[in-house]
Coordinates of N, CA and C and ligand atoms in Angstrom, one line a residue:
X144 N 0.8 -1.2 0.0 CA 0.0 0.0 0.0 C 0.9 1.3 0.0
X145 N 0.4 2.2 -0.8 CA 1.2 3.5 -0.9 C 0.5 4.5 0.0
X146 N 1.3 5.2 0.8 CA 0.8 6.2 1.7 C 1.0 7.6 1.1
X147 N 0.2 8.5 1.4 CA 0.3 9.9 0.9 C 1.6 10.5 1.5
X148 N 2.3 11.3 0.7 CA 3.5 12.0 1.1 C 3.2 13.5 1.2
X149 N 3.9 14.1 2.2 CA 3.7 15.5 2.5 C 4.0 16.3 1.2
X150 N 5.0 16.0 0.5 CA 5.4 16.8 -0.7 C 4.4 16.7 -1.8
X151 N 3.7 15.6 -2.0 CA 3.0 15.4 -3.2 C 1.5 15.3 -3.0
X152 N 1.0 15.0 -1.8 CA -0.4 14.7 -1.6 C -1.2 16.0 -1.5
X153 N -2.5 15.8 -1.9 CA -3.5 16.9 -1.6 C -4.4 16.4 -0.4
X154 N -5.1 17.3 0.1 CA -5.9 17.0 1.3 C -6.9 15.9 1.0
X155 N -7.3 15.7 -0.2 CA -8.2 14.6 -0.5 C -7.6 13.2 -0.3
X156 N -6.3 13.2 -0.2 CA -5.5 11.9 -0.1 C -5.3 11.4 1.3
X157 N -5.6 12.3 2.3 CA -5.3 12.0 3.7 C -6.6 12.2 4.5
X158 N -6.6 11.5 5.7 CA -7.6 11.7 6.7 C -7.0 11.6 8.0
X159 N -7.8 11.5 9.1 CA -7.3 11.6 10.4 C -6.6 10.3 10.9
X160 N -6.4 9.3 9.9 CA -5.5 8.2 10.3 C -4.1 8.6 10.1
X161 N -3.9 9.8 9.5 CA -2.5 10.4 9.4 C -2.4 11.3 10.6
X162 N -1.2 11.6 11.0 CA -0.9 12.5 12.0 C -0.3 13.8 11.4
X163 N -1.0 14.9 11.7 CA -0.5 16.2 11.3 C -0.4 17.1 12.5
X164 N 0.8 17.4 12.9 CA 1.0 18.2 14.1 C 1.8 19.5 13.8
X165 N 1.4 20.5 14.5 CA 2.1 21.8 14.4 C 2.8 22.2 15.7
X166 N 3.9 22.7 15.5 CA 4.7 23.1 16.7 C 5.2 24.5 16.5
X167 N 5.0 25.4 17.5 CA 5.4 26.8 17.3 C 6.8 27.0 17.9
X168 N 7.7 27.5 17.0 CA 9.1 27.7 17.4 C 9.2 28.8 18.5
X169 N 8.3 29.7 18.4 CA 8.4 30.9 19.3 C 8.0 30.6 20.7
X170 N 6.8 30.0 20.9 CA 6.3 29.8 22.3 C 6.2 28.3 22.6
X171 N 6.6 27.5 21.7 CA 6.7 26.0 21.9 C 5.3 25.4 22.2
X172 N 4.3 26.0 21.7 CA 3.0 25.4 21.8 C 2.9 24.4 20.7
X173 N 2.2 23.3 21.0 CA 2.1 22.3 19.9 C 0.7 21.7 20.0
X174 N 0.2 21.3 18.8 CA -1.1 20.5 18.8 C -1.2 19.7 17.6
X175 N -2.1 18.8 17.6 CA -2.4 18.0 16.4 C -3.6 18.6 15.7
X176 N -3.5 18.7 14.4 CA -4.6 19.3 13.6 C -5.3 18.2 12.9
X177 N -6.6 18.4 12.7 CA -7.4 17.4 12.0 C -7.3 17.7 10.5
X178 N -6.8 16.7 9.8 CA -6.7 16.8 8.3 C -8.1 16.8 7.7
X179 N -9.1 16.1 8.3 CA -10.4 16.1 7.8 C -11.0 17.5 7.9
X180 N -10.8 18.2 8.9 CA -11.3 19.6 9.1 C -10.6 20.5 8.1
X181 N -9.3 20.3 8.0 CA -8.5 21.2 7.1 C -9.1 21.0 5.6
X182 N -9.4 19.8 5.3 CA -9.9 19.5 4.0 C -11.3 20.2 3.8
X183 N -12.1 20.1 4.8 CA -13.4 20.8 4.6 C -13.2 22.3 4.4
X184 N -12.2 22.8 5.1 CA -12.0 24.2 5.1 C -11.3 24.7 3.8
X185 N -10.3 23.9 3.4 CA -9.4 24.4 2.3 C -9.7 23.7 0.9
X186 N -10.5 22.6 1.0 CA -10.9 21.9 -0.2 C -10.0 20.7 -0.6
X187 N -10.6 19.8 -1.4 CA -10.0 18.5 -1.7 C -8.6 18.7 -2.4
X188 N -8.5 19.7 -3.3 CA -7.3 19.8 -4.1 C -6.2 20.6 -3.5
X189 N -6.4 21.0 -2.3 CA -5.4 21.9 -1.6 C -4.1 21.0 -1.3
X190 N -2.9 21.4 -1.8 CA -1.7 20.6 -1.5 C -1.3 20.6 -0.1
X191 N -1.1 19.4 0.4 CA -0.7 19.2 1.8 C 0.5 20.1 2.2
X192 N 1.5 20.2 1.3 CA 2.7 20.9 1.7 C 2.4 22.4 1.9
X193 N 1.3 22.9 1.3 CA 1.0 24.3 1.5 C 0.1 24.7 2.7
X194 N -0.4 23.7 3.4 CA -1.2 23.9 4.5 C -0.4 24.7 5.6
X195 N 0.9 24.4 5.7 CA 1.8 25.0 6.6 C 1.7 26.6 6.5
X196 N 1.7 27.0 5.3 CA 1.7 28.5 5.0 C 0.4 29.2 5.6
X197 N -0.7 28.4 5.8 CA -1.9 28.9 6.3 C -2.0 29.0 7.8
X198 N -1.0 28.3 8.4 CA -1.1 28.2 9.9 C -0.5 29.3 10.6
X199 N -1.1 29.6 11.7 CA -0.6 30.6 12.7 C -0.7 29.9 14.1
X200 N 0.2 30.2 14.9 CA 0.1 29.7 16.3 C -1.2 30.3 16.9
X201 N -2.0 29.4 17.5 CA -3.3 29.9 18.1 C -3.0 30.6 19.4
X202 N -1.8 30.4 20.0 CA -1.5 31.0 21.2 C -0.8 32.4 21.1
X203 N 0.3 32.5 20.2 CA 1.0 33.7 20.1 C 1.0 34.4 18.7
X204 N 0.3 33.7 17.8 CA 0.1 34.3 16.5 C 1.3 34.2 15.5
X205 N 2.4 33.5 16.0 CA 3.6 33.4 15.2 C 3.3 32.5 14.0
X206 N 4.1 32.8 12.9 CA 4.0 31.9 11.7 C 5.2 30.9 11.6
X207 N 6.0 30.9 12.7 CA 7.2 30.0 12.7 C 6.7 28.6 13.2
X208 N 6.0 28.0 12.3 CA 5.4 26.7 12.6 C 6.2 25.5 12.0
X209 N 6.5 24.5 12.8 CA 7.1 23.3 12.3 C 6.1 22.2 12.3
X210 N 6.1 21.5 11.2 CA 5.1 20.5 11.0 C 5.7 19.1 11.2
X211 N 4.9 18.2 11.8 CA 5.2 16.8 11.8 C 4.1 16.1 11.1
X212 N 4.5 15.4 10.0 CA 3.5 14.6 9.3 C 3.9 13.1 9.3
X213 N 2.9 12.3 9.7 CA 3.2 10.9 9.8 C 2.1 10.1 9.2
X214 N 2.5 9.1 8.4 CA 1.5 8.2 7.8 C 1.1 7.1 8.8
X215 N -0.1 6.4 8.5 CA -0.5 5.4 9.5 C 0.5 4.3 9.7
X216 N 1.3 4.0 8.7 CA 2.3 2.9 8.9 C 3.4 3.4 9.8
X217 N 3.5 4.6 10.2 CA 4.5 5.1 11.1 C 4.0 5.2 12.5
X218 N 2.8 4.7 12.7 CA 2.1 4.7 14.0 C 2.7 3.6 15.0
X219 N 4.0 3.6 15.1 CA 4.6 2.6 15.9 C 5.7 3.2 16.7
X220 N 6.2 2.4 17.7 CA 7.4 2.8 18.5 C 7.2 4.1 19.2
X221 N 8.2 5.0 19.2 CA 8.1 6.2 20.0 C 7.2 7.3 19.5
X222 N 6.6 7.1 18.3 CA 5.6 8.2 17.8 C 4.2 7.7 18.0
X223 N 4.0 6.5 18.5 CA 2.6 5.9 18.7 C 1.8 6.9 19.5
X224 N 2.4 7.5 20.5 CA 1.6 8.3 21.4 C 1.0 9.5 20.7
X225 N 1.6 10.0 19.6 CA 1.1 11.1 18.9 C -0.2 10.9 18.3
X226 N -0.5 9.7 17.9 CA -1.8 9.3 17.3 C -2.9 9.2 18.3
X227 N -2.6 9.1 19.6 CA -3.6 9.0 20.6 C -4.2 10.4 20.9
X228 N -3.5 11.4 20.6 CA -3.9 12.7 20.9 C -5.1 13.0 20.0
X229 N -6.2 13.6 20.5 CA -7.3 13.9 19.7 C -7.0 15.1 18.8
X230 N -7.4 15.1 17.5 CA -7.2 16.2 16.6 C -8.0 17.4 17.0
X231 N -7.5 18.6 16.8 CA -8.3 19.8 17.1 C -8.5 20.6 15.8
X232 N -9.5 21.4 15.8 CA -9.8 22.3 14.7 C -10.0 21.6 13.3
Ligands
LIG557 ZN1 3.2 30.3 19.5

């Protein structure tokens, strides 16, 4: 099975079985974002790699966001806990 890649996928290719996390470099706030909600908001064809440009830290408003994108097959070992977090927004 082929999994969507951050560089090439559009929002139509991913759902919340993927992990998409944002981390603010400025205030170190982090949260998991819902790819399904992003898709509803931005549309099916919106490129995954461009979602980052739309993000601002909800706490301090900074745009210095670092993304963590993981496919369902990476849901193992020391990243497994990331998938247990409930997606927000
Ligand atoms: Zn921040």
